[in-house]
Amino acid sequence: YSVWDMIFLPDGRALAFGHQDLLLSGDGGKTWERKRFGQPFKALAVDSTGTVHTRRLMSTFTLRPGAKEWAETSEMPLDAYVFFRPARPGVWVGARQDSGVDVLAVQGANFEVMQGGLADKRITALGIAGDGAVFAGFDEGLMVSRDDGLTWQSVGVPGE
């Protein structure tokens, strides 16, 4: 199986995904089970309820929290998060699959949007620095927020 990226969720679930397979852990990565879709990977996202969505070449599947079986659906919700990173205890950052970044508070099994930003940008990468700064990459560059997404500044590269 190939692994291109991983997502860890606040409820202890973890996802590792690649070309055709998805590995799922319910215990923070201690044990894993493999789901073979038989279709090449197109996208993976998690929505605010913790439901996992995966788009394959010809189908889209969802796995709700606590469910054992994947259900086939028509499409992934546009507000689902394709990048999902912990910022600090109880606070996560997600990049929506359509555009924008949300700072999220964990509310039980769900997430509540604390702050949204970059609504006009399609995010291609998301990272959290050691000091909690949120970095969002996109086709036209890199931006940073050092105040939980309230304001965003372009990252300058000297000599560019």
PDB file of C-alpha atoms in Angstrom:
ATOM      1  CA  TYR A   1       0.000   0.000   0.000  1.00  0.00           C
ATOM      2  CA  SER A   2       1.137   3.527  -0.624  1.00  0.00           C
ATOM      3  CA  VAL A   3       0.837   6.362   1.900  1.00  0.00           C
ATOM      4  CA  TRP A   4       0.851   9.943   0.617  1.00  0.00           C
ATOM      5  CA  ASP A   5      -0.455  11.745   3.693  1.00  0.00           C
ATOM      6  CA  MET A   6      -1.938  11.190   7.151  1.00  0.00           C
ATOM      7  CA  ILE A   7      -4.625  12.898   9.192  1.00  0.00           C
ATOM      8  CA  PHE A   8      -5.022  12.498  12.953  1.00  0.00           C
ATOM      9  CA  LEU A   9      -8.389  13.440  14.452  1.00  0.00           C
ATOM     10  CA  PRO A  10      -9.138  14.681  17.983  1.00  0.00           C
ATOM     11  CA  ASP A  11     -11.268  11.599  18.764  1.00  0.00           C
ATOM     12  CA  GLY A  12      -8.257   9.270  18.378  1.00  0.00           C
ATOM     13  CA  ARG A  13      -8.929   8.163  14.824  1.00  0.00           C
ATOM     14  CA  ALA A  14      -6.142   8.387  12.266  1.00  0.00           C
ATOM     15  CA  LEU A  15      -6.140   8.036   8.472  1.00  0.00           C
ATOM     16  CA  ALA A  16      -3.229   7.212   6.193  1.00  0.00           C
ATOM     17  CA  PHE A  17      -4.049   7.292   2.508  1.00  0.00           C
ATOM     18  CA  GLY A  18      -2.470   6.743  -0.867  1.00  0.00           C
ATOM     19  CA  HIS A  19      -3.164   5.557  -4.403  1.00  0.00           C
ATOM     20  CA  GLN A  20      -5.880   2.927  -3.821  1.00  0.00           C
ATOM     21  CA  ASP A  21      -5.976   2.050  -0.135  1.00  0.00           C
ATOM     22  CA  LEU A  22      -6.820   3.834   3.072  1.00  0.00           C
ATOM     23  CA  LEU A  23      -5.498   2.769   6.467  1.00  0.00           C
ATOM     24  CA  LEU A  24      -7.742   3.584   9.425  1.00  0.00           C
ATOM     25  CA  SER A  25      -6.825   3.553  13.102  1.00  0.00           C
ATOM     26  CA  GLY A  26      -9.252   3.984  15.958  1.00  0.00           C
ATOM     27  CA  ASP A  27      -6.570   4.218  18.637  1.00  0.00           C
ATOM     28  CA  GLY A  28      -4.298   7.057  17.548  1.00  0.00           C
ATOM     29  CA  GLY A  29      -2.125   4.920  15.285  1.00  0.00           C
ATOM     30  CA  LYS A  30      -1.354   1.948  17.532  1.00  0.00           C
ATOM     31  CA  THR A  31      -3.283  -0.477  15.313  1.00  0.00           C
ATOM     32  CA  TRP A  32      -4.449  -0.076  11.726  1.00  0.00           C
ATOM     33  CA  GLU A  33      -6.944  -1.706   9.393  1.00  0.00           C
ATOM     34  CA  ARG A  34      -6.845  -1.481   5.625  1.00  0.00           C
ATOM     35  CA  LYS A  35      -9.742  -0.501   3.371  1.00  0.00           C
ATOM     36  CA  ARG A  36      -9.304  -1.355  -0.294  1.00  0.00           C
ATOM     37  CA  PHE A  37     -11.479   0.714  -2.571  1.00  0.00           C
ATOM     38  CA  GLY A  38     -10.230  -0.715  -5.876  1.00  0.00           C
ATOM     39  CA  GLN A  39     -10.344   2.787  -7.369  1.00  0.00           C
ATOM     40  CA  PRO A  40      -7.570   5.367  -7.543  1.00  0.00           C
ATOM     41  CA  PHE A  41      -7.565   8.148  -4.941  1.00  0.00           C
ATOM     42  CA  LYS A  42      -8.817  11.638  -5.851  1.00  0.00           C
ATOM     43  CA  ALA A  43      -9.428  13.354  -2.480  1.00  0.00           C
ATOM     44  CA  LEU A  44      -9.944  12.846   1.243  1.00  0.00           C
ATOM     45  CA  ALA A  45     -11.700  15.243   3.621  1.00  0.00           C
ATOM     46  CA  VAL A  46     -13.202  15.399   7.118  1.00  0.00           C
ATOM     47  CA  ASP A  47     -16.264  17.501   7.889  1.00  0.00           C
ATOM     48  CA  SER A  48     -17.207  19.317  11.110  1.00  0.00           C
ATOM     49  CA  THR A  49     -19.048  16.246  12.458  1.00  0.00           C
ATOM     50  CA  GLY A  50     -15.931  14.076  12.091  1.00  0.00           C
ATOM     51  CA  THR A  51     -17.318  12.201   9.085  1.00  0.00           C
ATOM     52  CA  VAL A  52     -14.570  11.039   6.729  1.00  0.00           C
ATOM     53  CA  HIS A  53     -15.143  11.452   2.978  1.00  0.00           C
ATOM     54  CA  THR A  54     -13.024   9.934   0.233  1.00  0.00           C
ATOM     55  CA  ARG A  55     -13.473  10.604  -3.462  1.00  0.00           C
ATOM     56  CA  ARG A  56     -12.230   7.849  -5.728  1.00  0.00           C
ATOM     57  CA  LEU A  57     -11.993   7.693  -9.505  1.00  0.00           C
ATOM     58  CA  MET A  58     -15.675   6.876  -9.988  1.00  0.00           C
ATOM     59  CA  SER A  59     -17.280   6.943  -6.512  1.00  0.00           C
ATOM     60  CA  THR A  60     -17.374   8.855  -3.236  1.00  0.00           C
ATOM     61  CA  PHE A  61     -17.586   7.114   0.130  1.00  0.00           C
ATOM     62  CA  THR A  62     -18.234   8.334   3.697  1.00  0.00           C
ATOM     63  CA  LEU A  63     -17.516   6.869   7.122  1.00  0.00           C
ATOM     64  CA  ARG A  64     -19.382   8.418  10.038  1.00  0.00           C
ATOM     65  CA  PRO A  65     -17.833   8.426  13.535  1.00  0.00           C
ATOM     66  CA  GLY A  66     -18.482   5.068  15.211  1.00  0.00           C
ATOM     67  CA  ALA A  67     -19.579   3.381  11.971  1.00  0.00           C
ATOM     68  CA  LYS A  68     -17.865   0.218  10.738  1.00  0.00           C
ATOM     69  CA  GLU A  69     -18.996   0.345   7.120  1.00  0.00           C
ATOM     70  CA  TRP A  70     -18.368   2.944   4.427  1.00  0.00           C
ATOM     71  CA  ALA A  71     -21.445   4.281   2.599  1.00  0.00           C
ATOM     72  CA  GLU A  72     -21.411   5.385  -1.029  1.00  0.00           C
ATOM     73  CA  THR A  73     -22.555   8.985  -1.528  1.00  0.00           C
ATOM     74  CA  SER A  74     -22.955  11.363  -4.436  1.00  0.00           C
ATOM     75  CA  GLU A  75     -20.237  13.900  -3.530  1.00  0.00           C
ATOM     76  CA  MET A  76     -18.055  15.367  -0.806  1.00  0.00           C
ATOM     77  CA  PRO A  77     -19.392  18.483   0.946  1.00  0.00           C
ATOM     78  CA  LEU A  78     -17.534  21.627  -0.147  1.00  0.00           C
ATOM     79  CA  ASP A  79     -17.002  22.732   3.450  1.00  0.00           C
ATOM     80  CA  ALA A  80     -15.186  19.509   4.408  1.00  0.00           C
ATOM     81  CA  TYR A  81     -11.537  19.888   5.370  1.00  0.00           C
ATOM     82  CA  VAL A  82      -8.827  18.443   3.134  1.00  0.00           C
ATOM     83  CA  PHE A  83      -6.016  19.456   5.495  1.00  0.00           C
ATOM     84  CA  PHE A  84      -6.581  19.100   9.204  1.00  0.00           C
ATOM     85  CA  ARG A  85      -3.913  19.921  11.805  1.00  0.00           C
ATOM     86  CA  PRO A  86      -3.825  20.315  15.610  1.00  0.00           C
ATOM     87  CA  ALA A  87      -2.823  23.844  16.646  1.00  0.00           C
ATOM     88  CA  ARG A  88      -2.921  23.341  20.431  1.00  0.00           C
ATOM     89  CA  PRO A  89      -5.100  21.376  22.887  1.00  0.00           C
ATOM     90  CA  GLY A  90      -8.744  21.740  21.891  1.00  0.00           C
ATOM     91  CA  VAL A  91      -7.968  23.857  18.797  1.00  0.00           C
ATOM     92  CA  TRP A  92      -7.492  22.544  15.264  1.00  0.00           C
ATOM     93  CA  VAL A  93      -6.982  24.197  11.883  1.00  0.00           C
ATOM     94  CA  GLY A  94      -8.583  22.944   8.673  1.00  0.00           C
ATOM     95  CA  ALA A  95      -8.388  23.959   5.022  1.00  0.00           C
ATOM     96  CA  ARG A  96     -11.729  23.597   3.259  1.00  0.00           C
ATOM     97  CA  GLN A  97     -11.698  21.693  -0.006  1.00  0.00           C
ATOM     98  CA  ASP A  98     -13.199  24.617  -1.924  1.00  0.00           C
ATOM     99  CA  SER A  99     -11.234  27.509  -0.396  1.00  0.00           C
ATOM    100  CA  GLY A 100     -10.303  29.061   2.922  1.00  0.00           C
ATOM    101  CA  VAL A 101      -8.938  28.096   6.315  1.00  0.00           C
ATOM    102  CA  ASP A 102     -10.912  27.653   9.543  1.00  0.00           C
ATOM    103  CA  VAL A 103      -9.638  27.640  13.123  1.00  0.00           C
ATOM    104  CA  LEU A 104     -11.822  25.127  14.963  1.00  0.00           C
ATOM    105  CA  ALA A 105     -12.638  24.455  18.607  1.00  0.00           C
ATOM    106  CA  VAL A 106     -13.320  20.854  19.575  1.00  0.00           C
ATOM    107  CA  GLN A 107     -16.857  20.617  20.965  1.00  0.00           C
ATOM    108  CA  GLY A 108     -17.390  17.018  22.068  1.00  0.00           C
ATOM    109  CA  ALA A 109     -17.325  14.955  18.873  1.00  0.00           C
ATOM    110  CA  ASN A 110     -17.895  17.998  16.646  1.00  0.00           C
ATOM    111  CA  PHE A 111     -16.007  21.147  15.721  1.00  0.00           C
ATOM    112  CA  GLU A 112     -17.090  24.761  15.970  1.00  0.00           C
ATOM    113  CA  VAL A 113     -15.559  27.386  13.691  1.00  0.00           C
ATOM    114  CA  MET A 114     -13.822  30.028  15.820  1.00  0.00           C
ATOM    115  CA  GLN A 115     -12.375  32.009  12.923  1.00  0.00           C
ATOM    116  CA  GLY A 116     -12.361  31.701   9.141  1.00  0.00           C
ATOM    117  CA  GLY A 117     -10.013  33.294   6.651  1.00  0.00           C
ATOM    118  CA  LEU A 118      -8.504  33.218   3.172  1.00  0.00           C
ATOM    119  CA  ALA A 119     -11.935  32.556   1.673  1.00  0.00           C
ATOM    120  CA  ASP A 120     -10.675  33.539  -1.780  1.00  0.00           C
ATOM    121  CA  LYS A 121      -7.699  31.123  -1.719  1.00  0.00           C
ATOM    122  CA  ARG A 122      -7.627  27.435  -2.610  1.00  0.00           C
ATOM    123  CA  ILE A 123      -5.219  25.979  -0.054  1.00  0.00           C
ATOM    124  CA  THR A 124      -2.658  23.426  -1.314  1.00  0.00           C
ATOM    125  CA  ALA A 125      -0.689  22.957   1.942  1.00  0.00           C
ATOM    126  CA  LEU A 126      -1.250  23.644   5.632  1.00  0.00           C
ATOM    127  CA  GLY A 127       1.224  23.585   8.509  1.00  0.00           C
ATOM    128  CA  ILE A 128       1.467  24.611  12.140  1.00  0.00           C
ATOM    129  CA  ALA A 129       4.785  25.981  13.411  1.00  0.00           C
ATOM    130  CA  GLY A 130       6.171  25.180  16.847  1.00  0.00           C
ATOM    131  CA  ASP A 131       5.019  28.580  18.133  1.00  0.00           C
ATOM    132  CA  GLY A 132       1.436  27.944  16.914  1.00  0.00           C
ATOM    133  CA  ALA A 133       1.641  30.078  13.759  1.00  0.00           C
ATOM    134  CA  VAL A 134      -0.598  28.772  10.978  1.00  0.00           C
ATOM    135  CA  PHE A 135       0.962  28.609   7.507  1.00  0.00           C
ATOM    136  CA  ALA A 136      -1.225  28.200   4.421  1.00  0.00           C
ATOM    137  CA  GLY A 137       0.265  27.478   1.016  1.00  0.00           C
ATOM    138  CA  PHE A 138      -1.495  28.013  -2.290  1.00  0.00           C
ATOM    139  CA  ASP A 139      -0.620  28.322  -5.970  1.00  0.00           C
ATOM    140  CA  GLU A 140       0.407  31.977  -5.593  1.00  0.00           C
ATOM    141  CA  GLY A 141       2.538  31.740  -2.461  1.00  0.00           C
ATOM    142  CA  LEU A 142       2.481  31.322   1.295  1.00  0.00           C
ATOM    143  CA  MET A 143       0.660  33.211   4.061  1.00  0.00           C
ATOM    144  CA  VAL A 144       0.905  33.092   7.846  1.00  0.00           C
ATOM    145  CA  SER A 145      -1.420  33.900  10.739  1.00  0.00           C
ATOM    146  CA  ARG A 146       0.009  34.359  14.205  1.00  0.00           C
ATOM    147  CA  ASP A 147      -3.344  35.212  15.847  1.00  0.00           C
ATOM    148  CA  ASP A 148      -5.526  32.106  15.271  1.00  0.00           C
ATOM    149  CA  GLY A 149      -6.601  33.138  11.775  1.00  0.00           C
ATOM    150  CA  LEU A 150      -7.767  36.640  12.642  1.00  0.00           C
ATOM    151  CA  THR A 151      -5.231  38.252  10.280  1.00  0.00           C
ATOM    152  CA  TRP A 152      -3.038  36.841   7.504  1.00  0.00           C
ATOM    153  CA  GLN A 153       0.245  38.178   6.105  1.00  0.00           C
ATOM    154  CA  SER A 154       2.108  37.151   2.974  1.00  0.00           C
ATOM    155  CA  VAL A 155       5.388  35.394   3.576  1.00  0.00           C
ATOM    156  CA  GLY A 156       8.117  37.311   1.764  1.00  0.00           C
ATOM    157  CA  VAL A 157      11.177  35.653   0.299  1.00  0.00           C
ATOM    158  CA  PRO A 158      14.182  38.017   0.069  1.00  0.00           C
ATOM    159  CA  GLY A 159      15.458  38.368  -3.476  1.00  0.00           C
ATOM    160  CA  GLU A 160      12.204  37.225  -5.064  1.00  0.00           C
TER     161      GLU A 160
END
